[in-house]
Coordinates of C-alpha atoms in Angstrom, one line a residue:
E611 CA 21.7 -7.6 -29.6
P612 CA 18.4 -8.7 -27.9
I613 CA 18.2 -9.3 -24.2
P614 CA 17.6 -12.9 -23.4
L615 CA 14.1 -13.4 -21.9
G616 CA 15.4 -14.5 -18.5
E617 CA 17.4 -11.2 -18.2
A618 CA 14.6 -8.8 -19.2
T619 CA 13.4 -6.5 -16.5
A620 CA 9.9 -5.1 -16.3
T621 CA 9.0 -1.7 -15.1
P622 CA 7.5 -2.0 -11.6
R623 CA 4.2 0.0 -11.5
I624 CA 0.6 0.1 -10.3
G625 CA -0.9 0.7 -13.7
D626 CA -4.6 1.3 -13.6
A627 CA -5.1 1.9 -9.9
R628 CA -8.8 0.9 -10.1
T629 CA -7.9 -2.6 -11.2
A630 CA -4.6 -3.1 -9.4
D631 CA -4.9 -5.6 -6.5
P632 CA -3.2 -4.4 -3.3
C633 CA -3.6 -7.9 -1.9
A634 CA -1.2 -9.2 -4.6
L635 CA 1.6 -7.3 -2.7
I636 CA 1.1 -8.9 0.7
S637 CA 0.9 -12.5 1.8
S638 CA -0.1 -14.0 5.1
Q639 CA 2.2 -17.0 5.0
P640 CA 5.5 -15.2 5.8
L641 CA 3.7 -13.6 8.8
D642 CA 2.5 -16.9 10.3
R643 CA 5.2 -16.9 13.0
F644 CA 3.5 -13.9 14.6
G645 CA 0.1 -15.7 15.2
K646 CA -2.9 -16.9 13.3
T647 CA -3.0 -14.9 10.1
A648 CA -5.9 -13.8 7.8
L649 CA -5.8 -11.8 4.6
V650 CA -8.3 -8.9 4.9
P651 CA -9.0 -7.2 1.6
D652 CA -11.7 -4.9 2.9
H653 CA -10.5 -3.5 6.2
G654 CA -9.9 0.0 4.7
N655 CA -10.3 1.8 1.4
F656 CA -10.2 0.2 -2.1
N657 CA -6.4 0.9 -2.3
R658 CA -5.5 -1.2 0.7
C659 CA -5.1 -4.7 1.9
D660 CA -4.2 -6.0 5.4
V661 CA -2.9 -9.2 7.0
T662 CA -4.0 -9.6 10.6
M663 CA -2.0 -11.7 13.1
E664 CA -3.7 -13.0 16.3
S665 CA -1.7 -14.5 19.1
A666 CA -1.7 -14.6 22.9
A667 CA 0.6 -11.6 22.7
G668 CA -2.1 -9.5 20.9
R669 CA -3.5 -8.6 17.5
F670 CA -1.2 -7.1 14.9
V671 CA -1.9 -5.8 11.4
A672 CA 0.4 -5.4 8.4
T673 CA -1.0 -3.1 5.7
V674 CA -0.2 -2.3 2.1
Q675 CA -1.8 0.8 0.6
F676 CA -1.4 2.5 -2.8
E677 CA -1.2 6.4 -2.8
P678 CA -0.2 9.0 -5.3
A679 CA 3.6 9.6 -4.9
T680 CA 4.8 12.3 -2.6
E681 CA 7.2 14.9 -4.0
V682 CA 9.6 14.5 -1.1
L683 CA 10.7 11.1 0.2
P684 CA 10.1 10.6 3.9
N685 CA 12.9 10.4 6.4
G686 CA 14.4 6.9 6.9
A687 CA 16.9 4.5 5.5
V688 CA 16.8 4.8 1.7
E689 CA 17.7 2.0 -0.6
S690 CA 17.6 1.8 -4.4
R691 CA 16.3 -1.4 -6.0
G692 CA 16.5 -0.8 -9.8
E693 CA 13.7 1.6 -10.6
L694 CA 12.3 1.4 -7.1
V695 CA 13.2 3.6 -4.1
V696 CA 12.5 2.1 -0.7
V697 CA 12.4 4.1 2.5
R698 CA 12.3 2.2 5.7
Q699 CA 11.2 4.6 8.4
G700 CA 11.2 2.5 11.5
L701 CA 8.8 3.3 14.3
A702 CA 6.8 6.4 13.8
G703 CA 3.5 8.1 14.5
I704 CA 1.1 8.2 17.4
D705 CA 0.4 4.5 17.4
D706 CA 4.0 3.3 17.2
R707 CA 3.6 1.7 13.9
C708 CA 6.6 0.8 11.8
E709 CA 6.5 2.2 8.3
S710 CA 8.0 1.8 4.8
V711 CA 7.4 3.5 1.5
I712 CA 8.2 2.0 -1.9
H713 CA 8.3 4.8 -4.5
L714 CA 7.4 3.6 -8.0
P715 CA 8.3 5.1 -11.4
D716 CA 4.7 5.6 -12.4
A717 CA 4.0 8.3 -9.8
F718 CA 2.6 6.0 -7.1
D719 CA 3.9 5.0 -3.7
V720 CA 3.2 1.8 -1.9
N721 CA 2.9 2.6 1.8
I722 CA 3.4 -0.3 4.2
W723 CA 3.0 -0.3 7.9
A724 CA 2.7 -2.7 10.8
R725 CA 0.9 -1.8 14.0
A726 CA -0.6 -3.4 17.1
E727 CA -4.4 -3.3 17.5
R728 CA -4.1 -5.0 20.8
G729 CA -1.0 -6.0 22.8
D730 CA 2.6 -5.3 22.0
T731 CA 5.5 -6.9 20.2
P732 CA 9.1 -5.8 20.0
E733 CA 9.0 -7.2 16.4
M734 CA 6.8 -4.5 14.8
C735 CA 9.5 -3.4 12.4
T736 CA 10.3 -7.1 11.5
I737 CA 6.7 -7.5 10.5
A738 CA 6.9 -4.3 8.4
D739 CA 10.1 -5.5 6.8
I740 CA 8.6 -8.9 5.9
A741 CA 5.6 -7.1 4.3
T742 CA 7.9 -4.7 2.5
D743 CA 10.2 -7.4 1.2
G744 CA 7.2 -9.4 -0.1
A745 CA 5.8 -6.3 -1.9
L746 CA 9.3 -5.7 -3.4
A747 CA 9.5 -9.2 -4.7
V748 CA 6.2 -8.7 -6.6
L749 CA 7.0 -5.2 -7.9
E750 CA 10.4 -6.3 -9.2
R751 CA 8.6 -8.7 -11.5
G752 CA 6.7 -5.7 -13.1
E753 CA 3.2 -4.4 -12.9
V754 CA 1.0 -5.1 -9.9
P755 CA -1.4 -8.0 -10.7
R756 CA -4.9 -7.1 -11.5
R757 CA -7.9 -7.8 -9.2
Q758 CA -9.2 -11.3 -9.9
T759 CA -12.8 -10.1 -9.5
P760 CA -13.7 -6.6 -10.7
F761 CA -15.7 -4.4 -8.4
P762 CA -19.5 -4.7 -8.9
A763 CA -21.0 -2.0 -11.1
V764 CA -22.9 -0.5 -8.1
S765 CA -19.7 -0.3 -6.0
L766 CA -18.4 3.1 -4.9
A767 CA -15.0 2.0 -6.3
T768 CA -16.4 2.5 -9.8
V769 CA -17.4 6.2 -9.1
D770 CA -15.2 9.1 -10.0
A771 CA -15.1 10.8 -6.6
C772 CA -13.8 14.1 -8.0
G773 CA -16.9 14.4 -10.1
L774 CA -19.2 14.2 -7.1
L775 CA -18.2 17.6 -5.8
D776 CA -17.8 20.4 -8.3
A777 CA -16.6 24.0 -8.0
P778 CA -20.1 25.6 -7.5
A779 CA -20.8 23.2 -4.7
V780 CA -17.5 24.0 -3.0
A781 CA -18.1 27.7 -3.4
T782 CA -21.1 27.5 -1.0
V783 CA -18.6 26.8 1.8
P784 CA -17.7 30.1 3.6
D785 CA -14.0 31.1 3.5
L786 CA -13.0 28.3 1.1
D787 CA -11.0 29.9 -1.8
T788 CA -10.5 27.0 -4.2
A789 CA -11.8 23.7 -5.3
V790 CA -8.7 21.9 -6.6
P791 CA -9.2 18.1 -6.6
D792 CA -6.8 16.0 -4.7
L793 CA -6.6 12.9 -7.0
G794 CA -6.0 9.6 -5.3
V795 CA -6.9 6.0 -5.6

C-alpha cells in the first residue's frame, strides 16, 4: 500500500556539497533575543555559514559547517532522530565554544558551534542548541536546499583543490612519505 504523501519521509543529506547552501540550515530570527543578528555567508570557507549576535554583553557567533563524516562520534549526549544522529557536546575547546554534530546518512556531518568573539554569556549552549534545532528542522525535510546563486566561474569554490597538488609536487617535500588527498568540501 502506498504511503500517503504527508507521511513520506525524505532522506536527510547534503547532496552535492558544492551546491548545498549551509545558510539554509541556520536562521538569524530565532537568535534575535541574544542581540542584533546578521547572517554572514562568507565569514569562513565555502562550507560554512554564521549568524552574528551583537549586544551590550558582547559579540557572539553561531556557525554551521559541512564536513566529511568522522568514523567515530564525538563525546556528548547522543540522540537519534530517524536517520540522523545528533551529538550535543556542550562546552569544549580552547575558546569555550559549545558544539553539536549532526551525522547524516550520506557520509557528511553538520558541525554546529556557538562562541563568543567578545564578551561572555552563560547561554552559549542555548545558542548552539537553537542553531542545532533549526538545522535539524531543515534536515528532517530532506536534502539541504541548493545555493540560490551559484559561485562565479572564477571562484576558488569551483576549483578541485585535490588536483592542485599532485604526488610529484608533494614528493619534493623532505620526509613526507605519501600524498593521499584528504577530501572535503
